[in-house]
mmCIF file of C-alpha atoms in Angstrom:
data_model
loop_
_atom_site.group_PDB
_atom_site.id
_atom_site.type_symbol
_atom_site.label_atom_id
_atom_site.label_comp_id
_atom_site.label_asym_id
_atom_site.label_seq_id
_atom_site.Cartn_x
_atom_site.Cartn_y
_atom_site.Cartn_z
ATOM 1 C CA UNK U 1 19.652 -6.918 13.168
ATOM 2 C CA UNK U 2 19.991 -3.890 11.024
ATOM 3 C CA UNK U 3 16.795 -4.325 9.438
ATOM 4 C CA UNK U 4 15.765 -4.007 5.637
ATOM 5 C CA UNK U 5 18.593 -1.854 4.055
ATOM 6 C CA UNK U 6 17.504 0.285 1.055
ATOM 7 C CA UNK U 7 19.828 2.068 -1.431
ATOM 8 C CA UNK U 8 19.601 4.961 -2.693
ATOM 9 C CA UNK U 9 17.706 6.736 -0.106
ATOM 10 C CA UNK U 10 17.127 9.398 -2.626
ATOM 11 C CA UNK U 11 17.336 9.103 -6.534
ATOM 12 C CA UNK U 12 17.018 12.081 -9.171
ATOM 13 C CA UNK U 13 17.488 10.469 -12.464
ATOM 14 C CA UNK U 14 15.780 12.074 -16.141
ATOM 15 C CA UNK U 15 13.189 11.003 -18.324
ATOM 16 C CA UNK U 16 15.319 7.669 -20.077
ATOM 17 C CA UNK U 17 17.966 7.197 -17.817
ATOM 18 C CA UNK U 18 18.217 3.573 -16.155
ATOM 19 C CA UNK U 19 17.181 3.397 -12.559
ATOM 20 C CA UNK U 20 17.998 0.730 -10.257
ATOM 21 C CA UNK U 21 17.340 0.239 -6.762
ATOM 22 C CA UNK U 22 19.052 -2.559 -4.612
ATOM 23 C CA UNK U 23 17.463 -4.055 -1.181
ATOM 24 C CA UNK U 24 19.350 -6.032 1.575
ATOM 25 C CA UNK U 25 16.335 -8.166 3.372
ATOM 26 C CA UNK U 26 16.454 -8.759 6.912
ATOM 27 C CA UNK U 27 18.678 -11.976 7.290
ATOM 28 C CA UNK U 28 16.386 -15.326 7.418
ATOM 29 C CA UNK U 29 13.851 -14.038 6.069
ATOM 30 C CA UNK U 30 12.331 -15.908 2.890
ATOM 31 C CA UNK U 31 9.992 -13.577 1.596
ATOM 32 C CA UNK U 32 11.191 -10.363 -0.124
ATOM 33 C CA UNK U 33 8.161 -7.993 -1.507
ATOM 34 C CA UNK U 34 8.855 -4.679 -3.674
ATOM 35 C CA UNK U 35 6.118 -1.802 -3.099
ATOM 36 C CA UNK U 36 5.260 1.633 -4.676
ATOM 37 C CA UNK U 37 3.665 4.429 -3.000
ATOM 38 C CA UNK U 38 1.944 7.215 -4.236
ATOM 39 C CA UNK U 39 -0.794 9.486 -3.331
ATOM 40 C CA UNK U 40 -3.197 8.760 -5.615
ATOM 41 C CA UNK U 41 -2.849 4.938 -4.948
ATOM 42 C CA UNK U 42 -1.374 4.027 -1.899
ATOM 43 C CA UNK U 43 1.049 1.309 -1.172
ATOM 44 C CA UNK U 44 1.118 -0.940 -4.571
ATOM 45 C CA UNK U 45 2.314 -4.571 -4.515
ATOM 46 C CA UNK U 46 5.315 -4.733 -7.700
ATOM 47 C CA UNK U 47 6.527 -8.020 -6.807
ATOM 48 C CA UNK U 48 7.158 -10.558 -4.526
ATOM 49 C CA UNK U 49 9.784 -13.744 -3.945
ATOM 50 C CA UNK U 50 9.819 -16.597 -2.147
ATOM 51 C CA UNK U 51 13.431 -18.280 -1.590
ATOM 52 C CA UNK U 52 14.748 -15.798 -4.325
ATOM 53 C CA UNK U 53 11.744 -17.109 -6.762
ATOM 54 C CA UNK U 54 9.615 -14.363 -7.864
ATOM 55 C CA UNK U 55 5.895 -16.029 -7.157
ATOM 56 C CA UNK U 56 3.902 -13.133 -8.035
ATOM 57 C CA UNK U 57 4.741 -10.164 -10.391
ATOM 58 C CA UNK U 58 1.478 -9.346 -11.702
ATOM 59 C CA UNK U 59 1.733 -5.463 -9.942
ATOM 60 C CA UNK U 60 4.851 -4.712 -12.603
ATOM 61 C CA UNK U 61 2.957 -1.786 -14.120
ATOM 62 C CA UNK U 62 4.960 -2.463 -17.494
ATOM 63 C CA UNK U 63 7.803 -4.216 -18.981
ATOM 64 C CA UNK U 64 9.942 -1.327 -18.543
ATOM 65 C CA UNK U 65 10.286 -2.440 -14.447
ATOM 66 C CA UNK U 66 12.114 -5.606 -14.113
ATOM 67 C CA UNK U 67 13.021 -7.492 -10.312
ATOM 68 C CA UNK U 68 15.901 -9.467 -9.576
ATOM 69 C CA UNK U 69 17.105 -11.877 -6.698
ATOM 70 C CA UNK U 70 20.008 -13.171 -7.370
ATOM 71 C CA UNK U 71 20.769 -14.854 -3.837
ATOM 72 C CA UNK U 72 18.906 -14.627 -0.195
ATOM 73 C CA UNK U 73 20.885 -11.302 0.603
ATOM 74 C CA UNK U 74 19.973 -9.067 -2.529
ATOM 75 C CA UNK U 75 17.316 -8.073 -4.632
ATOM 76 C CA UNK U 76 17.090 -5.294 -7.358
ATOM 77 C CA UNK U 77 14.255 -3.598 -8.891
ATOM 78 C CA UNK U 78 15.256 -1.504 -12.519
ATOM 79 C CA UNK U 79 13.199 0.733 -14.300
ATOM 80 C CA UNK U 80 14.385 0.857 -18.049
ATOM 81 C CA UNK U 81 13.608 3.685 -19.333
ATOM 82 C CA UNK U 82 12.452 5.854 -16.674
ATOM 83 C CA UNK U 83 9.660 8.073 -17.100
ATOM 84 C CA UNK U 84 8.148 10.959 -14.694
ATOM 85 C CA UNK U 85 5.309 9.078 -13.527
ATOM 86 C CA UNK U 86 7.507 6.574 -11.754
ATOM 87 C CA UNK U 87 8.445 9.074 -9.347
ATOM 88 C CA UNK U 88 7.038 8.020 -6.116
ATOM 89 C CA UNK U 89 8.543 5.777 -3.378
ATOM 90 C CA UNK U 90 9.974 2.197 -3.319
ATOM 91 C CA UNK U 91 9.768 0.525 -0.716
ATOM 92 C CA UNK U 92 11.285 -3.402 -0.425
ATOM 93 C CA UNK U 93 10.046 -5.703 3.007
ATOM 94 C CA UNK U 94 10.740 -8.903 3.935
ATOM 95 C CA UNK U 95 8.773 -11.308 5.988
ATOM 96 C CA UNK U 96 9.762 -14.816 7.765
ATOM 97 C CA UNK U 97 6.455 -16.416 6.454
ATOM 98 C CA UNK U 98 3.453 -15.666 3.913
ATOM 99 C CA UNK U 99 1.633 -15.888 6.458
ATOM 100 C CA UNK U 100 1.781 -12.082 7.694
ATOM 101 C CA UNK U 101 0.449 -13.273 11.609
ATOM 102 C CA UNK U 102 3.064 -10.044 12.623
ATOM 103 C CA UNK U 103 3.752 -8.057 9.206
ATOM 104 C CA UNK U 104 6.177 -7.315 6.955
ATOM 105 C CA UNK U 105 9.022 -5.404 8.108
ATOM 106 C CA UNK U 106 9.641 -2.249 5.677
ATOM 107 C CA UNK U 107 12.800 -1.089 4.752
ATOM 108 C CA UNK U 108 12.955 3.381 4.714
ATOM 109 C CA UNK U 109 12.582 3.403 1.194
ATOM 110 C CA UNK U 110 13.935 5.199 -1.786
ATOM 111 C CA UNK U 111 12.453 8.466 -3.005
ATOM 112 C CA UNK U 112 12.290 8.316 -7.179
ATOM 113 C CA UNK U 113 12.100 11.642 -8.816
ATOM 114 C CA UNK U 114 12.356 11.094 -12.436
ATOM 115 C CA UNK U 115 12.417 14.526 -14.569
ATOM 116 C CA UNK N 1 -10.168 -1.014 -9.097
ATOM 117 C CA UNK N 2 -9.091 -0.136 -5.271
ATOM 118 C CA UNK N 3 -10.189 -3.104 -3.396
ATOM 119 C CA UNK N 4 -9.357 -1.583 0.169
ATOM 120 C CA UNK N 5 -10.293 2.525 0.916
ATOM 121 C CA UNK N 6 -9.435 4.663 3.326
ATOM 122 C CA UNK N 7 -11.649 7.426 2.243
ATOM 123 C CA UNK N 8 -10.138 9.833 5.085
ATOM 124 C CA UNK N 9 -7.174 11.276 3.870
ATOM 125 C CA UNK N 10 -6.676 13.082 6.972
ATOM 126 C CA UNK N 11 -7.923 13.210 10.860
ATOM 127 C CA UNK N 12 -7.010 15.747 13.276
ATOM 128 C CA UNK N 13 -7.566 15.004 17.147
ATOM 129 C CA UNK N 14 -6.745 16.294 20.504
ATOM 130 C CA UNK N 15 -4.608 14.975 22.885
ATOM 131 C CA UNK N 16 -5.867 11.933 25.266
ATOM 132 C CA UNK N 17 -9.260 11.835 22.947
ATOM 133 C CA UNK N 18 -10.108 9.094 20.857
ATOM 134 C CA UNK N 19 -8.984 8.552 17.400
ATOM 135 C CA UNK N 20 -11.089 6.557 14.846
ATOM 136 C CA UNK N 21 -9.378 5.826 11.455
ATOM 137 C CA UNK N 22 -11.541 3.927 9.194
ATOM 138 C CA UNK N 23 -11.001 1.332 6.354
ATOM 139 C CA UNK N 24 -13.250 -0.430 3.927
ATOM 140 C CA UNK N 25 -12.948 -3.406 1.593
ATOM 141 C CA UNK N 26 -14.963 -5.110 -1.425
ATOM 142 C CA UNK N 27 -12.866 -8.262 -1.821
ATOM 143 C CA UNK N 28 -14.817 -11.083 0.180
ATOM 144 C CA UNK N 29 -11.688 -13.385 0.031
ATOM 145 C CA UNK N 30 -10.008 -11.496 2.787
ATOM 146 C CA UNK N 31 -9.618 -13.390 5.904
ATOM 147 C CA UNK N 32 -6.783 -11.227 7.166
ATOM 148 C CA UNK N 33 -6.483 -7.031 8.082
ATOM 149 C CA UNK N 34 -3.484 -5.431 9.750
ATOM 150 C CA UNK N 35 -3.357 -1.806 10.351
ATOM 151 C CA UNK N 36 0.486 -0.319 9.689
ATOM 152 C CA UNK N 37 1.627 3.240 10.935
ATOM 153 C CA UNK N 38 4.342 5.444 8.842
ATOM 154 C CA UNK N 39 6.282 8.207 9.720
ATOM 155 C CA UNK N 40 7.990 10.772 7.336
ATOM 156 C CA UNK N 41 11.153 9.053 5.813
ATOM 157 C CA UNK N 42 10.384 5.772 7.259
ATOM 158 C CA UNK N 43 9.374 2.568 6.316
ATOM 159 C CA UNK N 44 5.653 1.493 7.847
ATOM 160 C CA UNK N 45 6.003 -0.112 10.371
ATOM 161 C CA UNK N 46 3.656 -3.203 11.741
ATOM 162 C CA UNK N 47 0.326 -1.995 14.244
ATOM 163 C CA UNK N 48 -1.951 -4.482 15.297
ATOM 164 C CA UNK N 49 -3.888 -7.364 13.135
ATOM 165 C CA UNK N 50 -6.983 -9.505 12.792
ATOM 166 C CA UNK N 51 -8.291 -11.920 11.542
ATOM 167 C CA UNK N 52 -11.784 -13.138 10.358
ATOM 168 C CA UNK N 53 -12.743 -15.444 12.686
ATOM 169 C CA UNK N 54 -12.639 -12.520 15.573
ATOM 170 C CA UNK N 55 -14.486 -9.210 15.561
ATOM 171 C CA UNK N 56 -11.886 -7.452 17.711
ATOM 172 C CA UNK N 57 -8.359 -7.388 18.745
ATOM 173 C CA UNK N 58 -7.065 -5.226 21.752
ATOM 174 C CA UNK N 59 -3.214 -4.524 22.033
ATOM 175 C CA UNK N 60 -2.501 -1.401 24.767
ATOM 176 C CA UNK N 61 -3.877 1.494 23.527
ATOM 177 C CA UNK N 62 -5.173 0.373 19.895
ATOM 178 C CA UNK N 63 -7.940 -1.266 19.336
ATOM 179 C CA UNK N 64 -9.096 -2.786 15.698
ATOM 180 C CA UNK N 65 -12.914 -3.685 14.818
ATOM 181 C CA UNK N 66 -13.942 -5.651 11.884
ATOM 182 C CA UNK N 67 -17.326 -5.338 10.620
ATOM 183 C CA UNK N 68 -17.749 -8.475 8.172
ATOM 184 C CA UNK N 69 -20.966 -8.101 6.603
ATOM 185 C CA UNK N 70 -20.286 -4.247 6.365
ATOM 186 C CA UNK N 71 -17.098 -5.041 4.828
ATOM 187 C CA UNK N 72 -15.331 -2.254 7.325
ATOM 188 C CA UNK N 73 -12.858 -2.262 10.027
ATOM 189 C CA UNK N 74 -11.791 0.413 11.807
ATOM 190 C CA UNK N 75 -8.365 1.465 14.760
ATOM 191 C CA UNK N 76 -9.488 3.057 17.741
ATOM 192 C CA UNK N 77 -6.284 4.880 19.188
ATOM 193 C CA UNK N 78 -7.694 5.631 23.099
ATOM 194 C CA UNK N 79 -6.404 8.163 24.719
ATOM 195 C CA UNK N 80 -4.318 9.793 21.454
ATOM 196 C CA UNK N 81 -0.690 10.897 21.911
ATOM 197 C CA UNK N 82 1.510 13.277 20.004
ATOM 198 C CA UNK N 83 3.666 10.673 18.890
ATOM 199 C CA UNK N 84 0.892 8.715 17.359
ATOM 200 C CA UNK N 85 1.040 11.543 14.739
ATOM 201 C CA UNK N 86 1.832 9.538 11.614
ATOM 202 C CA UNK N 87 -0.169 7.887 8.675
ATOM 203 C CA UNK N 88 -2.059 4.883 8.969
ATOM 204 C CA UNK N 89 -2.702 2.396 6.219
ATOM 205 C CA UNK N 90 -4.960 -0.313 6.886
ATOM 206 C CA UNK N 91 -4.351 -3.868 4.993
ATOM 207 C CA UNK N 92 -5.789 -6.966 3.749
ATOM 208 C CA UNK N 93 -4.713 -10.712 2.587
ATOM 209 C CA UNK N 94 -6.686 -13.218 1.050
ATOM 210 C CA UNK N 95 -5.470 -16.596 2.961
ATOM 211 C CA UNK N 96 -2.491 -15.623 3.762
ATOM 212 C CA UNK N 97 -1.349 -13.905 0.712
ATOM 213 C CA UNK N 98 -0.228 -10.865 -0.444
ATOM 214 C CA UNK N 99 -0.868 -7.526 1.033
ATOM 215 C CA UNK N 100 -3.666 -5.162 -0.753
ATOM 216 C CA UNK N 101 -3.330 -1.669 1.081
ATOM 217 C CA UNK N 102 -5.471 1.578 1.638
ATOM 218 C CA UNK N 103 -4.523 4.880 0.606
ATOM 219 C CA UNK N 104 -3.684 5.926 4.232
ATOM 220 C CA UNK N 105 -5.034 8.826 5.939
ATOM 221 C CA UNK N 106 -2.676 11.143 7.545
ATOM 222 C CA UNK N 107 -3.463 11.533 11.704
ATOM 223 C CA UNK N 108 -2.315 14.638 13.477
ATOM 224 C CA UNK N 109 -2.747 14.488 17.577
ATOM 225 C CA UNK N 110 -2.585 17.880 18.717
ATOM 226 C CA UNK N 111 -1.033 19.060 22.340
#
């Protein structure tokens, strides 16, 4: 299997501009999670689905981020409008279960600078 | 409010000594740690994991503790290898849920 597929791997985009990042999950899996990471914070639950049903978003820092899964193969996550503090990066995993008994497997991520 | 801490934001160790990378928590409801490992430009990548019910889990060279009533758990790396040179980021579920993650902390084995 090819793993989690991100896309972009790297995104330079200015302060308003519409972002979106896409995220091919690892085929099978039912769980699909979106992450941020910063320094300051760490690796930051966004969002997370469950058979393309978002079950928890309550890590969306703000309306401006929205997720999407339209079928078991695809998920977006848009920022509209971007602002410089959502530079950081975005990372999307998929797991087989909830029940994390061997992880979440991690796609490489896309690198957000917004200026 | 940062429920799980890795106040280490670095460790530097010699080659085939020990390395100790440190994690605490505050939220009682976990039941479930995993440590994950990252390297530059990469996704992490899945480590070792326990649960609550067990005070230790052993897998090759890495080694997890979990300290309940201390609310800390820690990954012994014996003996340290170039290659483990990456940043760690310890993790924690309530039941089964989602994922709460440390800050990381940056480990450098030197030659």
């Amino acid at each position: 299997d090819a793993g989690v597929i991100q896309s972009p791997r790297h995104e330079v985009t200015e302060m308003g501009q519409e972002v979106t990042l896409r995220c091919k999950p690892i085929s099978g899996h039912d769980y699909l999670f979106w992450y941020r990471q910063t320094m300051m914070r760490g690796l930051e639950l966004l969002i997370y689905f469950n058979n393309n049903v978002p079950i928890d978003d309550s890590g969306m820092p703000e309306d401006r981020f929205s997720a999407k899964m339209p079928n078991a193969s695809f998920s977006t996550l848009k920022i509209q409008p971007s602002e410089p503090r959502d530079s950081a990066v975005y990372f999307c995993a998929s797991s087989l279960t909830e029940k994390y008994l061997r992880g979440q497997y991690f796609g490489p991520g896309t690198r957000l600078t917004v200026t | 409010d940062q429920q799980v801490k890795q106040n280490s934001p670095s460790l530097s160790v010699q080659e085939g000594r020990i390395s100790i990378l440190n994690c605490d928590y505050t939220n009682s409801m976990f039941d479930y740690f995993l440590w994950y490992k990252k390297y530059p430009a990469e996704g992490p990548t899945f480590l070792i994991s326990i649960s609550s019910i067990k005070d230790k889990n052993e897998d090759g060279r890495f080694t997890v503790f979990l300290n309940k009533s201390a609310k800390h758990l820690s990954l012994h790396i014996v003996p340290s290898q170039p290659g483990d040179s990456a940043v760690y980021f310890c993790a924690a579920s309530p039941s089964g849920s989602r994922l709460t993650f440390g800050e990381g902390t940056q480990l450098t084995v030197n030659p």
